[in-house]
Amino acid sequence: MKKLHGKVAVVTGATSGMALATAKLFVEQGASVFITGRRQPELDAAVQVIGHDVTGVRCDSANLADLDRLFETVRRERGKLDILFASAGYAAPGPTLGTITEAHFDQNFNLNAKGTLFTVQKALPLLQDGASVIMTGTMATTKAVPGLSAYSASKAALHQFARVWSLELKSRKIRFHVISPGPINTPIVAGLTPGQVAGYEVQVPFSRMGEPVEIAEAALFLASDDSTFITGTELTVDGGISLT
């Protein structure tokens, strides 16, 4: 039997990259999946890529009214939720201390921290006992990267969310996880120069970028019954770059 047979999942920010690969794998493993994105054309294209058992809902995870509409759609169409992959996030090289702007700070914290918190909170009435909640962190919470202080701090909040919520929801046996990717071959990487890509690859012990499907496989493990004795932890999928 497929690992997610009969499960209902929501994957936010799933119009490309790691989240799209995850949503596609979840469907292949038997789940009915709702995906979100902020732009309708990209959302429609992602639905076509996945092909079946998928519903696209236009949603900005930093907008609480959008989140209400998302979970009302899930309630109306499926009535429950077994897996939540809160993957929507903001990531971009930023200024160093001394030149950080309020707008840059807000871009990071409004989506990465606030958006993730309220995505999970608004999903709670639908989440089944024993459900799995996965959040997307980053290797930059353990490896200091100049220019990413606001970004890495906003993602570090997710680790404490997972730890505290695992205790707060223990009576319902809801599991909370953080996946922390390293450099992954996503559309963001397509905008880098060959020299920048090589600069990342030389830091990775495996001497290559990761692939979105490698994050998807990790998410599948955490979403499935294979991880029923795991909660409040981080799964680092970075090829070892955080060790260097």
GROMACS .gro file of C-alpha atoms in nm:
model
  244
    1MET     CA    1   0.000   0.000   0.000
    2LYS     CA    2   0.116   0.354  -0.072
    3LYS     CA    3   0.259   0.535   0.230
    4LEU     CA    4   0.001   0.816   0.231
    5HIS     CA    5  -0.302   0.620   0.115
    6GLY     CA    6  -0.620   0.805   0.215
    7LYS     CA    7  -0.436   1.101   0.365
    8VAL     CA    8  -0.521   1.466   0.302
    9ALA     CA    9  -0.228   1.708   0.281
   10VAL     CA   10  -0.171   2.080   0.243
   11VAL     CA   11   0.159   2.203   0.097
   12THR     CA   12   0.205   2.580   0.097
   13GLY     CA   13   0.423   2.770  -0.146
   14ALA     CA   14   0.418   2.472  -0.381
   15THR     CA   15   0.442   2.633  -0.724
   16SER     CA   16   0.806   2.534  -0.777
   17GLY     CA   17   1.115   2.376  -0.627
   18MET     CA   18   1.115   2.164  -0.312
   19ALA     CA   19   0.750   2.214  -0.219
   20LEU     CA   20   0.627   2.127  -0.569
   21ALA     CA   21   0.841   1.812  -0.571
   22THR     CA   22   0.699   1.723  -0.229
   23ALA     CA   23   0.338   1.776  -0.333
   24LYS     CA   24   0.396   1.560  -0.641
   25LEU     CA   25   0.550   1.280  -0.433
   26PHE     CA   26   0.268   1.298  -0.177
   27VAL     CA   27   0.014   1.245  -0.456
   28GLU     CA   28   0.219   0.957  -0.598
   29GLN     CA   29   0.209   0.801  -0.251
   30GLY     CA   30  -0.170   0.818  -0.231
   31ALA     CA   31  -0.251   1.154  -0.072
   32SER     CA   32  -0.506   1.410  -0.185
   33VAL     CA   33  -0.315   1.738  -0.183
   34PHE     CA   34  -0.403   2.105  -0.166
   35ILE     CA   35  -0.125   2.335  -0.285
   36THR     CA   36  -0.094   2.710  -0.253
   37GLY     CA   37   0.083   2.989  -0.435
   38ARG     CA   38   0.051   3.364  -0.457
   39ARG     CA   39   0.030   3.387  -0.837
   40GLN     CA   40  -0.250   3.212  -1.026
   41PRO     CA   41  -0.059   3.129  -1.350
   42GLU     CA   42   0.222   2.954  -1.157
   43LEU     CA   43  -0.034   2.780  -0.936
   44ASP     CA   44  -0.225   2.651  -1.239
   45ALA     CA   45   0.098   2.527  -1.396
   46ALA     CA   46   0.192   2.339  -1.076
   47VAL     CA   47  -0.151   2.171  -1.068
   48GLN     CA   48  -0.092   2.054  -1.425
   49VAL     CA   49   0.252   1.918  -1.335
   50ILE     CA   50   0.108   1.713  -1.049
   51GLY     CA   51  -0.179   1.600  -1.267
   52HIS     CA   52  -0.441   1.448  -1.036
   53ASP     CA   53  -0.567   1.444  -0.677
   54VAL     CA   54  -0.454   1.805  -0.638
   55THR     CA   55  -0.638   2.130  -0.574
   56GLY     CA   56  -0.473   2.470  -0.615
   57VAL     CA   57  -0.574   2.752  -0.380
   58ARG     CA   58  -0.434   3.098  -0.434
   59CYS     CA   59  -0.296   3.206  -0.097
   60ASP     CA   60  -0.034   3.433   0.054
   61SER     CA   61   0.068   3.266   0.380
   62ALA     CA   62   0.148   3.605   0.533
   63ASN     CA   63  -0.217   3.707   0.483
   64LEU     CA   64  -0.443   3.567   0.755
   65ALA     CA   65  -0.760   3.611   0.547
   66ASP     CA   66  -0.602   3.402   0.271
   67LEU     CA   67  -0.522   3.131   0.525
   68ASP     CA   68  -0.883   3.132   0.645
   69ARG     CA   69  -0.999   3.081   0.286
   70LEU     CA   70  -0.747   2.801   0.231
   71PHE     CA   71  -0.856   2.595   0.529
   72GLU     CA   72  -1.225   2.662   0.466
   73THR     CA   73  -1.168   2.508   0.120
   74VAL     CA   74  -1.003   2.204   0.278
   75ARG     CA   75  -1.287   2.172   0.531
   76ARG     CA   76  -1.554   2.199   0.264
   77GLU     CA   77  -1.394   1.959   0.017
   78ARG     CA   78  -1.227   1.700   0.245
   79GLY     CA   79  -1.334   1.769   0.601
   80LYS     CA   80  -1.000   1.679   0.759
   81LEU     CA   81  -0.624   1.726   0.735
   82ASP     CA   82  -0.357   1.463   0.805
   83ILE     CA   83  -0.041   1.637   0.681
   84LEU     CA   84   0.058   2.003   0.675
   85PHE     CA   85   0.379   2.105   0.503
   86ALA     CA   86   0.419   2.476   0.582
   87SER     CA   87   0.679   2.548   0.319
   88ALA     CA   88   0.595   2.900   0.201
   89GLY     CA   89   0.882   3.132   0.283
   90TYR     CA   90   1.091   3.429   0.181
   91ALA     CA   91   1.459   3.391   0.101
   92ALA     CA   92   1.695   3.641  -0.059
   93PRO     CA   93   2.048   3.767   0.008
   94GLY     CA   94   2.011   4.068   0.229
   95PRO     CA   95   2.203   4.356   0.383
   96THR     CA   96   2.451   4.317   0.665
   97LEU     CA   97   2.413   4.482   1.006
   98GLY     CA   98   2.418   4.857   0.971
   99THR     CA   99   2.211   4.864   0.653
  100ILE     CA  100   1.918   4.635   0.741
  101THR     CA  101   1.587   4.807   0.670
  102GLU     CA  102   1.252   4.763   0.841
  103ALA     CA  103   1.108   4.640   0.510
  104HIS     CA  104   1.374   4.369   0.483
  105PHE     CA  105   1.312   4.257   0.840
  106ASP     CA  106   0.935   4.248   0.787
  107GLN     CA  107   0.964   4.053   0.461
  108ASN     CA  108   1.145   3.777   0.645
  109PHE     CA  109   0.952   3.762   0.971
  110ASN     CA  110   0.603   3.825   0.831
  111LEU     CA  111   0.617   3.518   0.608
  112ASN     CA  112   0.876   3.286   0.760
  113ALA     CA  113   0.780   3.321   1.127
  114LYS     CA  114   0.437   3.486   1.151
  115GLY     CA  115   0.304   3.318   0.837
  116THR     CA  116   0.416   2.974   0.950
  117LEU     CA  117   0.273   3.018   1.299
  118PHE     CA  118  -0.070   3.119   1.173
  119THR     CA  119  -0.070   2.856   0.898
  120VAL     CA  120  -0.034   2.591   1.166
  121GLN     CA  121  -0.274   2.754   1.410
  122LYS     CA  122  -0.550   2.795   1.154
  123ALA     CA  123  -0.504   2.432   1.044
  124LEU     CA  124  -0.554   2.297   1.398
  125PRO     CA  125  -0.932   2.246   1.383
  126LEU     CA  126  -0.885   2.022   1.078
  127LEU     CA  127  -0.572   1.837   1.186
  128GLN     CA  128  -0.644   1.481   1.288
  129ASP     CA  129  -0.499   1.327   1.602
  130GLY     CA  130  -0.160   1.185   1.506
  131ALA     CA  131  -0.121   1.431   1.218
  132SER     CA  132   0.220   1.540   1.093
  133VAL     CA  133   0.320   1.907   1.062
  134ILE     CA  134   0.639   1.986   0.872
  135MET     CA  135   0.802   2.328   0.849
  136THR     CA  136   1.083   2.435   0.617
  137GLY     CA  137   1.388   2.565   0.797
  138THR     CA  138   1.738   2.623   0.660
  139MET     CA  139   2.096   2.516   0.719
  140ALA     CA  140   2.164   2.890   0.775
  141THR     CA  141   2.035   2.852   1.132
  142THR     CA  142   2.347   2.650   1.218
  143LYS     CA  143   2.596   2.785   0.962
  144ALA     CA  144   2.651   3.160   0.986
  145VAL     CA  145   2.608   3.326   0.646
  146PRO     CA  146   2.678   3.701   0.615
  147GLY     CA  147   2.378   3.890   0.480
  148LEU     CA  148   2.128   3.634   0.609
  149SER     CA  149   2.087   3.743   0.972
  150ALA     CA  150   1.718   3.838   0.945
  151TYR     CA  151   1.639   3.536   0.728
  152SER     CA  152   1.818   3.283   0.948
  153ALA     CA  153   1.670   3.433   1.265
  154SER     CA  154   1.318   3.411   1.122
  155LYS     CA  155   1.377   3.046   1.035
  156ALA     CA  156   1.533   2.970   1.375
  157ALA     CA  157   1.195   3.051   1.528
  158LEU     CA  158   1.054   2.740   1.360
  159HIS     CA  159   1.277   2.512   1.568
  160GLN     CA  160   1.129   2.645   1.889
  161PHE     CA  161   0.779   2.630   1.742
  162ALA     CA  162   0.832   2.257   1.676
  163ARG     CA  163   0.966   2.189   2.024
  164VAL     CA  164   0.702   2.380   2.218
  165TRP     CA  165   0.408   2.274   2.003
  166SER     CA  166   0.510   1.908   2.035
  167LEU     CA  167   0.448   1.942   2.409
  168GLU     CA  168   0.140   2.162   2.381
  169LEU     CA  169  -0.029   1.915   2.142
  170LYS     CA  170   0.101   1.594   2.297
  171SER     CA  171  -0.247   1.482   2.401
  172ARG     CA  172  -0.341   1.475   2.033
  173LYS     CA  173  -0.014   1.309   1.929
  174ILE     CA  174   0.038   1.570   1.655
  175ARG     CA  175   0.400   1.558   1.542
  176PHE     CA  176   0.598   1.871   1.455
  177HIS     CA  177   0.912   1.863   1.242
  178VAL     CA  178   1.155   2.102   1.075
  179ILE     CA  179   1.337   2.010   0.753
  180SER     CA  180   1.649   2.222   0.704
  181PRO     CA  181   1.771   2.212   0.344
  182GLY     CA  182   2.113   2.314   0.223
  183PRO     CA  183   2.181   2.440  -0.131
  184ILE     CA  184   1.916   2.280  -0.350
  185ASN     CA  185   1.883   2.300  -0.728
  186THR     CA  186   1.568   2.513  -0.739
  187PRO     CA  187   1.464   2.806  -0.963
  188ILE     CA  188   1.645   3.039  -0.720
  189VAL     CA  189   1.972   2.869  -0.814
  190ALA     CA  190   1.898   2.931  -1.183
  191GLY     CA  191   1.959   3.300  -1.114
  192LEU     CA  192   2.312   3.239  -0.982
  193THR     CA  193   2.626   3.261  -1.189
  194PRO     CA  194   2.831   2.945  -1.254
  195GLY     CA  195   3.090   3.084  -1.015
  196GLN     CA  196   2.834   3.126  -0.737
  197VAL     CA  197   2.707   2.772  -0.789
  198ALA     CA  198   3.063   2.638  -0.778
  199GLY     CA  199   3.117   2.836  -0.458
  200TYR     CA  200   2.831   2.647  -0.292
  201GLU     CA  201   2.932   2.310  -0.432
  202VAL     CA  202   3.289   2.333  -0.304
  203GLN     CA  203   3.153   2.375   0.052
  204VAL     CA  204   2.936   2.063   0.031
  205PRO     CA  205   3.117   1.741   0.128
  206PHE     CA  206   2.923   1.564  -0.149
  207SER     CA  207   3.050   1.830  -0.395
  208ARG     CA  208   2.711   1.894  -0.553
  209MET     CA  209   2.382   2.076  -0.509
  210GLY     CA  210   2.091   1.880  -0.370
  211GLU     CA  211   1.784   1.803  -0.579
  212PRO     CA  212   1.424   1.896  -0.484
  213VAL     CA  213   1.323   1.529  -0.480
  214GLU     CA  214   1.575   1.468  -0.200
  215ILE     CA  215   1.385   1.714   0.018
  216ALA     CA  216   1.057   1.555  -0.094
  217GLU     CA  217   1.177   1.210   0.016
  218ALA     CA  218   1.268   1.348   0.359
  219ALA     CA  219   0.926   1.512   0.386
  220LEU     CA  220   0.759   1.185   0.290
  221PHE     CA  221   0.936   1.009   0.576
  222LEU     CA  222   0.818   1.271   0.825
  223ALA     CA  223   0.464   1.277   0.683
  224SER     CA  224   0.420   0.901   0.687
  225ASP     CA  225   0.370   0.648   0.965
  226ASP     CA  226   0.744   0.569   0.938
  227SER     CA  227   0.806   0.862   1.177
  228THR     CA  228   0.536   0.808   1.440
  229PHE     CA  229   0.792   0.814   1.726
  230ILE     CA  230   0.960   1.136   1.610
  231THR     CA  231   0.854   1.488   1.706
  232GLY     CA  232   1.005   1.826   1.789
  233THR     CA  233   1.319   1.759   1.588
  234GLU     CA  234   1.512   1.894   1.290
  235LEU     CA  235   1.603   1.683   0.990
  236THR     CA  236   1.899   1.845   0.814
  237VAL     CA  237   1.918   1.767   0.443
  238ASP     CA  238   2.216   1.971   0.331
  239GLY     CA  239   2.482   1.733   0.201
  240GLY     CA  240   2.689   1.815   0.508
  241ILE     CA  241   2.748   2.183   0.426
  242SER     CA  242   2.659   2.288   0.782
  243LEU     CA  243   2.956   2.080   0.902
  244THR     CA  244   3.211   2.289   0.711
   0.00000   0.00000   0.00000
